[in-house]
Every structure is written in C-alpha cells, then in structure tokens.
Amino acid sequence: MSHFKETLKNPVWFALNEAHEKFSVTYNGVKFYDPEICPFGAFVDPSTIQLALEAYAKTCESFFLVTNKNLPPYTSKHFVLDRKIEGCQMVLSSLIETPITENIVRLTHHDIEDIYNLVWLVMPGYYRRRTFEMGEYYGIFKEGKLVSVTGQRMQTNDFIEISAVVTHPDYGRKGLAKQLVYHVTQQILKANKKPILHTTKGNAAIPLYERLGYQLTRDMNWWHFHCK
C-alpha cells in the first residue's frame, strides 16, 4: 500500500506527524491540533485515548476525534460525547474543467474576521480564527462583502484537504462554491499534492464535488466531545 493511501485512513494523525507537525500537541500518544488552530485529534493505539482525552479536555470547551473506526471504551467525569457525525472522504480522481467567471482572490490576514463570521454563519462548529494558518484561503466578494470562501485545512507530505466550502445564503445557487473548489483544487495540484476533502454523509454538495472529479473513498467520522 502506498504512503498516500495509508494517510487517507487516518488523515489527522498523519497531518500532525508531517506538514502540520508545528501545530501538534501530544498526550499519552494521542495527537491533537493546538485547540486555537483546529479542535481535532486522532490516535493509532486505542488504549491511549483515556488519559489523552482527559488532558486535552482541560485546554478547550469542545473537540473532535476523527477516525474511520469506532471509539474504544472510556469513562470520564470531565467530558461527554455529544454525538457522532457520520462523514465521508472524497479524493480527486481527475479534475474536470470548469469555467471561471468570478473574480477569485487569495484571502489575507485582513480577511480573518470575515472568513470566521461567514463560516460560522453557514457551518458552525469546526472553524477557529487561527484555522486560517493551516493553508491558503480564497474568496469571492460582492459589493465589497465576502460572500463565498473555500480553503485548505489538513495537510501531509502527500495531500492537502479542501475545507470551509461555504457561501452566504443570499448568494447560493450561483456556482460560486463550484468555482472556488475548482480553483483551490488547481492550486493543490500545482503544489504537487493530491486534493482530498471531507463532508457529511448525504450532503447535498457531494454531487457538486463529483462533477469536479472527486470520488467517495471511505467513511470518516467526527466524534464530538464537550467538557463538563
């Protein structure tokens, strides 16, 4: 099995061991992103999560373990499992050409607050202001207002994940997200890395991603915890 295919099974773990090692904090063998960057963690040895979750829970209000497996048994007086978010992973097979009719701009630190507000309006829960540091972000403005954004999140030596694909509700169904995902996919390919993305099962955006050349590969679940 290639290294790339191996990373796809545990993307958070490999990102924190490779391209995003600078954002990594480790407790009892479990790796987490700095909670100011991204509230994600991952493990390889199920026996290590009890102590690790206890430690990480002291640093943030809520967080996610990301895995394509079930969680091992654990007990805690300090955190609670809220829910399992059933997700899926998609990997680019071959990029399908898409016309670009909008002015797509690379976003800067000056846009962080606008990105944060737009993502939390459309898709609350994951994004932090410093998530911007994980990769490049691109957006579309209308009348001086950021109305659509797509960025890069997890990264390894092999892949870059597309994330934060959001459009303001007043500007939906205009093809903005499709053009942004196409553009960001191109940037990843130019960096000689493989584009991937994650979404929830049954998401209405899946056909859009498929029309760009992405294919479903596996389940990938987000286990959401909050601290007591």
CSV table of C-alpha atoms in Angstrom, one decimal:
chain,number,residue,atom,x,y,z
A,1,MET,CA,0.0,0.0,0.0
A,2,SER,CA,1.3,3.5,-0.9
A,3,HIS,CA,2.0,6.0,1.8
A,4,PHE,CA,-0.7,8.3,0.4
A,5,LYS,CA,-3.3,5.6,0.7
A,6,GLU,CA,-2.2,4.9,4.3
A,7,THR,CA,-2.5,8.5,5.2
A,8,LEU,CA,-6.1,8.6,4.0
A,9,LYS,CA,-7.1,6.1,6.7
A,10,ASN,CA,-6.0,8.5,9.5
A,11,PRO,CA,-5.6,12.0,8.0
A,12,VAL,CA,-5.4,14.0,11.2
A,13,TRP,CA,-2.7,11.7,12.6
A,14,PHE,CA,-0.6,11.9,9.5
A,15,ALA,CA,-1.1,15.7,9.1
A,16,LEU,CA,0.2,16.2,12.7
A,17,ASN,CA,3.2,14.0,12.1
A,18,GLU,CA,4.1,15.6,8.7
A,19,ALA,CA,3.2,19.0,7.2
A,20,HIS,CA,1.3,20.3,10.3
A,21,GLU,CA,3.7,19.0,13.0
A,22,LYS,CA,4.2,22.5,14.2
A,23,PHE,CA,0.5,22.6,15.3
A,24,SER,CA,0.7,19.3,17.1
A,25,VAL,CA,0.2,18.7,20.8
A,26,THR,CA,0.5,15.1,22.1
A,27,TYR,CA,-1.0,13.5,25.2
A,28,ASN,CA,-0.3,9.8,26.0
A,29,GLY,CA,0.4,9.0,22.4
A,30,VAL,CA,-2.7,10.7,21.0
A,31,LYS,CA,-2.1,13.7,18.7
A,32,PHE,CA,-4.2,16.8,18.7
A,33,TYR,CA,-4.1,20.1,16.9
A,34,ASP,CA,-3.4,23.1,19.1
A,35,PRO,CA,-7.0,24.0,20.1
A,36,GLU,CA,-6.6,27.5,18.9
A,37,ILE,CA,-5.9,26.2,15.4
A,38,CYS,CA,-8.3,23.3,15.0
A,39,PRO,CA,-10.2,21.2,17.6
A,40,PHE,CA,-9.2,17.8,16.0
A,41,GLY,CA,-7.4,14.8,17.4
A,42,ALA,CA,-6.5,11.3,16.3
A,43,PHE,CA,-5.0,8.1,17.6
A,44,VAL,CA,-3.4,4.8,16.4
A,45,ASP,CA,-3.5,2.9,19.7
A,46,PRO,CA,-7.0,2.7,21.2
A,47,SER,CA,-5.6,2.0,24.7
A,48,THR,CA,-4.1,5.5,24.9
A,49,ILE,CA,-7.2,7.7,24.5
A,50,GLN,CA,-8.5,7.7,28.1
A,51,LEU,CA,-5.7,9.8,29.6
A,52,ALA,CA,-5.2,11.8,26.4
A,53,LEU,CA,-8.8,12.9,26.3
A,54,GLU,CA,-8.7,13.9,29.9
A,55,ALA,CA,-5.7,16.1,29.3
A,56,TYR,CA,-6.9,17.7,26.1
A,57,ALA,CA,-10.3,18.4,27.6
A,58,LYS,CA,-8.6,20.8,30.1
A,59,THR,CA,-7.5,23.0,27.2
A,60,CYS,CA,-10.7,23.7,25.3
A,61,GLU,CA,-14.5,23.7,25.6
A,62,SER,CA,-15.2,21.1,22.9
A,63,PHE,CA,-13.2,19.0,20.4
A,64,PHE,CA,-13.4,16.1,17.9
A,65,LEU,CA,-11.7,12.8,17.5
A,66,VAL,CA,-11.5,11.9,13.8
A,67,THR,CA,-11.4,8.3,12.8
A,68,ASN,CA,-12.9,5.7,10.5
A,69,LYS,CA,-13.2,3.3,13.4
A,70,ASN,CA,-15.4,3.0,16.4
A,71,LEU,CA,-14.1,4.5,19.7
A,72,PRO,CA,-12.8,2.2,22.4
A,73,PRO,CA,-14.4,2.2,25.8
A,74,TYR,CA,-13.6,5.1,28.1
A,75,THR,CA,-15.0,6.8,31.2
A,76,SER,CA,-14.7,10.4,32.4
A,77,LYS,CA,-16.1,12.9,34.8
A,78,HIS,CA,-14.6,15.8,32.8
A,79,PHE,CA,-16.1,15.4,29.3
A,80,VAL,CA,-19.1,14.0,27.5
A,81,LEU,CA,-19.5,12.5,24.0
A,82,ASP,CA,-22.2,14.7,22.3
A,83,ARG,CA,-22.6,12.9,19.0
A,84,LYS,CA,-21.1,11.0,16.2
A,85,ILE,CA,-21.1,13.0,12.9
A,86,GLU,CA,-21.1,10.5,10.1
A,87,GLY,CA,-18.8,11.7,7.4
A,88,CYS,CA,-17.1,10.5,4.3
A,89,GLN,CA,-13.9,11.2,2.5
A,90,MET,CA,-13.5,12.1,-1.2
A,91,VAL,CA,-10.3,12.1,-3.2
A,92,LEU,CA,-9.8,13.7,-6.6
A,93,SER,CA,-9.6,11.2,-9.5
A,94,SER,CA,-9.2,13.6,-12.4
A,95,LEU,CA,-10.1,17.3,-12.3
A,96,ILE,CA,-12.9,18.1,-14.7
A,97,GLU,CA,-12.6,21.5,-16.3
A,98,THR,CA,-14.9,24.2,-15.0
A,99,PRO,CA,-15.3,27.8,-16.4
A,100,ILE,CA,-14.2,30.5,-14.0
A,101,THR,CA,-16.5,33.6,-14.4
A,102,GLU,CA,-16.0,35.1,-10.9
A,103,ASN,CA,-13.1,37.2,-9.6
A,104,ILE,CA,-11.4,34.8,-7.1
A,105,VAL,CA,-8.9,36.3,-4.7
A,106,ARG,CA,-6.5,34.9,-2.2
A,107,LEU,CA,-7.5,36.0,1.2
A,108,THR,CA,-5.1,37.5,3.7
A,109,HIS,CA,-4.9,38.1,7.5
A,110,HIS,CA,-7.0,41.2,7.0
A,111,ASP,CA,-9.9,38.9,6.0
A,112,ILE,CA,-9.8,36.6,9.0
A,113,GLU,CA,-12.8,38.1,10.8
A,114,ASP,CA,-14.9,38.0,7.7
A,115,ILE,CA,-14.0,34.4,7.0
A,116,TYR,CA,-14.7,33.4,10.6
A,117,ASN,CA,-18.1,35.1,10.5
A,118,LEU,CA,-19.1,33.6,7.2
A,119,VAL,CA,-18.1,30.0,8.1
A,120,TRP,CA,-19.9,30.2,11.5
A,121,LEU,CA,-23.0,31.6,9.8
A,122,VAL,CA,-23.2,28.7,7.4
A,123,MET,CA,-21.3,25.8,9.1
A,124,PRO,CA,-20.7,26.4,12.8
A,125,GLY,CA,-18.6,24.2,15.0
A,126,TYR,CA,-15.3,23.5,13.3
A,127,TYR,CA,-13.6,26.7,12.4
A,128,ARG,CA,-11.3,28.8,14.6
A,129,ARG,CA,-9.9,32.2,13.7
A,130,ARG,CA,-6.4,30.6,13.6
A,131,THR,CA,-7.6,27.8,11.3
A,132,PHE,CA,-6.6,30.3,8.6
A,133,GLU,CA,-3.0,29.4,9.4
A,134,MET,CA,-3.5,25.8,8.2
A,135,GLY,CA,-3.4,26.7,4.5
A,136,GLU,CA,-4.4,29.1,1.7
A,137,TYR,CA,-7.9,30.6,1.6
A,138,TYR,CA,-9.7,32.0,-1.4
A,139,GLY,CA,-12.9,34.0,-1.7
A,140,ILE,CA,-15.4,35.9,-3.8
A,141,PHE,CA,-16.6,39.4,-2.9
A,142,LYS,CA,-19.8,41.0,-4.0
A,143,GLU,CA,-20.2,44.8,-3.4
A,144,GLY,CA,-17.2,44.7,-1.0
A,145,LYS,CA,-18.6,41.8,1.1
A,146,LEU,CA,-17.1,38.3,1.3
A,147,VAL,CA,-19.9,36.0,0.2
A,148,SER,CA,-18.2,32.7,-0.6
A,149,VAL,CA,-15.0,31.1,0.6
A,150,THR,CA,-13.0,27.8,0.2
A,151,GLY,CA,-9.8,27.0,2.0
A,152,GLN,CA,-7.2,24.3,2.8
A,153,ARG,CA,-7.1,22.5,6.1
A,154,MET,CA,-5.3,19.3,6.9
A,155,GLN,CA,-2.0,18.7,5.1
A,156,THR,CA,0.5,15.9,4.8
A,157,ASN,CA,3.5,15.3,2.6
A,158,ASP,CA,1.1,13.8,0.1
A,159,PHE,CA,-2.2,15.6,0.3
A,160,ILE,CA,-4.0,18.9,1.0
A,161,GLU,CA,-7.6,18.8,2.2
A,162,ILE,CA,-10.1,21.3,0.9
A,163,SER,CA,-12.4,22.7,3.6
A,164,ALA,CA,-14.6,25.6,4.7
A,165,VAL,CA,-16.6,25.4,1.5
A,166,VAL,CA,-19.3,28.0,2.3
A,167,THR,CA,-21.4,30.5,0.6
A,168,HIS,CA,-23.7,33.1,2.1
A,169,PRO,CA,-27.3,32.0,1.9
A,170,ASP,CA,-28.2,35.2,-0.1
A,171,TYR,CA,-25.7,34.1,-2.9
A,172,GLY,CA,-26.5,30.4,-3.2
A,173,ARG,CA,-27.1,28.5,-6.4
A,174,LYS,CA,-24.9,30.8,-8.5
A,175,GLY,CA,-22.0,28.4,-8.9
A,176,LEU,CA,-19.6,30.3,-6.6
A,177,ALA,CA,-18.7,27.3,-4.5
A,178,LYS,CA,-18.0,25.1,-7.5
A,179,GLN,CA,-15.7,27.7,-9.0
A,180,LEU,CA,-13.8,28.1,-5.7
A,181,VAL,CA,-13.4,24.4,-5.2
A,182,TYR,CA,-12.1,24.1,-8.7
A,183,HIS,CA,-9.7,26.9,-8.2
A,184,VAL,CA,-8.4,25.6,-4.9
A,185,THR,CA,-8.0,22.1,-6.4
A,186,GLN,CA,-5.9,23.6,-9.1
A,187,GLN,CA,-3.6,25.3,-6.5
A,188,ILE,CA,-3.2,22.0,-4.7
A,189,LEU,CA,-2.2,20.2,-7.9
A,190,LYS,CA,0.3,23.0,-8.7
A,191,ALA,CA,1.9,22.2,-5.3
A,192,ASN,CA,2.3,18.6,-6.5
A,193,LYS,CA,-0.1,17.3,-3.8
A,194,LYS,CA,-3.3,15.3,-4.0
A,195,PRO,CA,-6.6,17.1,-3.3
A,196,ILE,CA,-9.0,15.5,-0.8
A,197,LEU,CA,-12.0,16.6,1.1
A,198,HIS,CA,-14.4,15.5,3.9
A,199,THR,CA,-18.1,16.1,4.2
A,200,THR,CA,-21.1,14.6,5.9
A,201,LYS,CA,-22.9,11.6,4.5
A,202,GLY,CA,-25.8,12.7,2.3
A,203,ASN,CA,-24.5,16.3,2.0
A,204,ALA,CA,-26.2,18.0,-1.0
A,205,ALA,CA,-22.7,19.2,-2.1
A,206,ILE,CA,-21.5,15.7,-2.9
A,207,PRO,CA,-22.8,15.7,-6.5
A,208,LEU,CA,-21.0,19.0,-7.0
A,209,TYR,CA,-17.7,17.5,-5.9
A,210,GLU,CA,-18.3,14.5,-8.1
A,211,ARG,CA,-18.9,16.8,-11.1
A,212,LEU,CA,-15.4,18.2,-10.4
A,213,GLY,CA,-13.9,14.8,-10.5
A,214,TYR,CA,-13.9,13.8,-6.8
A,215,GLN,CA,-14.8,10.2,-5.8
A,216,LEU,CA,-16.1,8.8,-2.5
A,217,THR,CA,-13.5,6.6,-0.8
A,218,ARG,CA,-14.4,5.8,2.8
A,219,ASP,CA,-16.3,6.7,5.9
A,220,MET,CA,-14.6,9.2,8.2
A,221,ASN,CA,-16.4,10.0,11.4
A,222,TRP,CA,-16.2,13.1,13.7
A,223,TRP,CA,-16.8,12.2,17.4
A,224,HIS,CA,-17.7,15.4,19.1
A,225,PHE,CA,-17.0,15.9,22.9
A,226,HIS,CA,-17.7,18.8,25.2
A,227,CYS,CA,-16.2,19.4,28.5
A,228,LYS,CA,-18.3,19.5,31.7
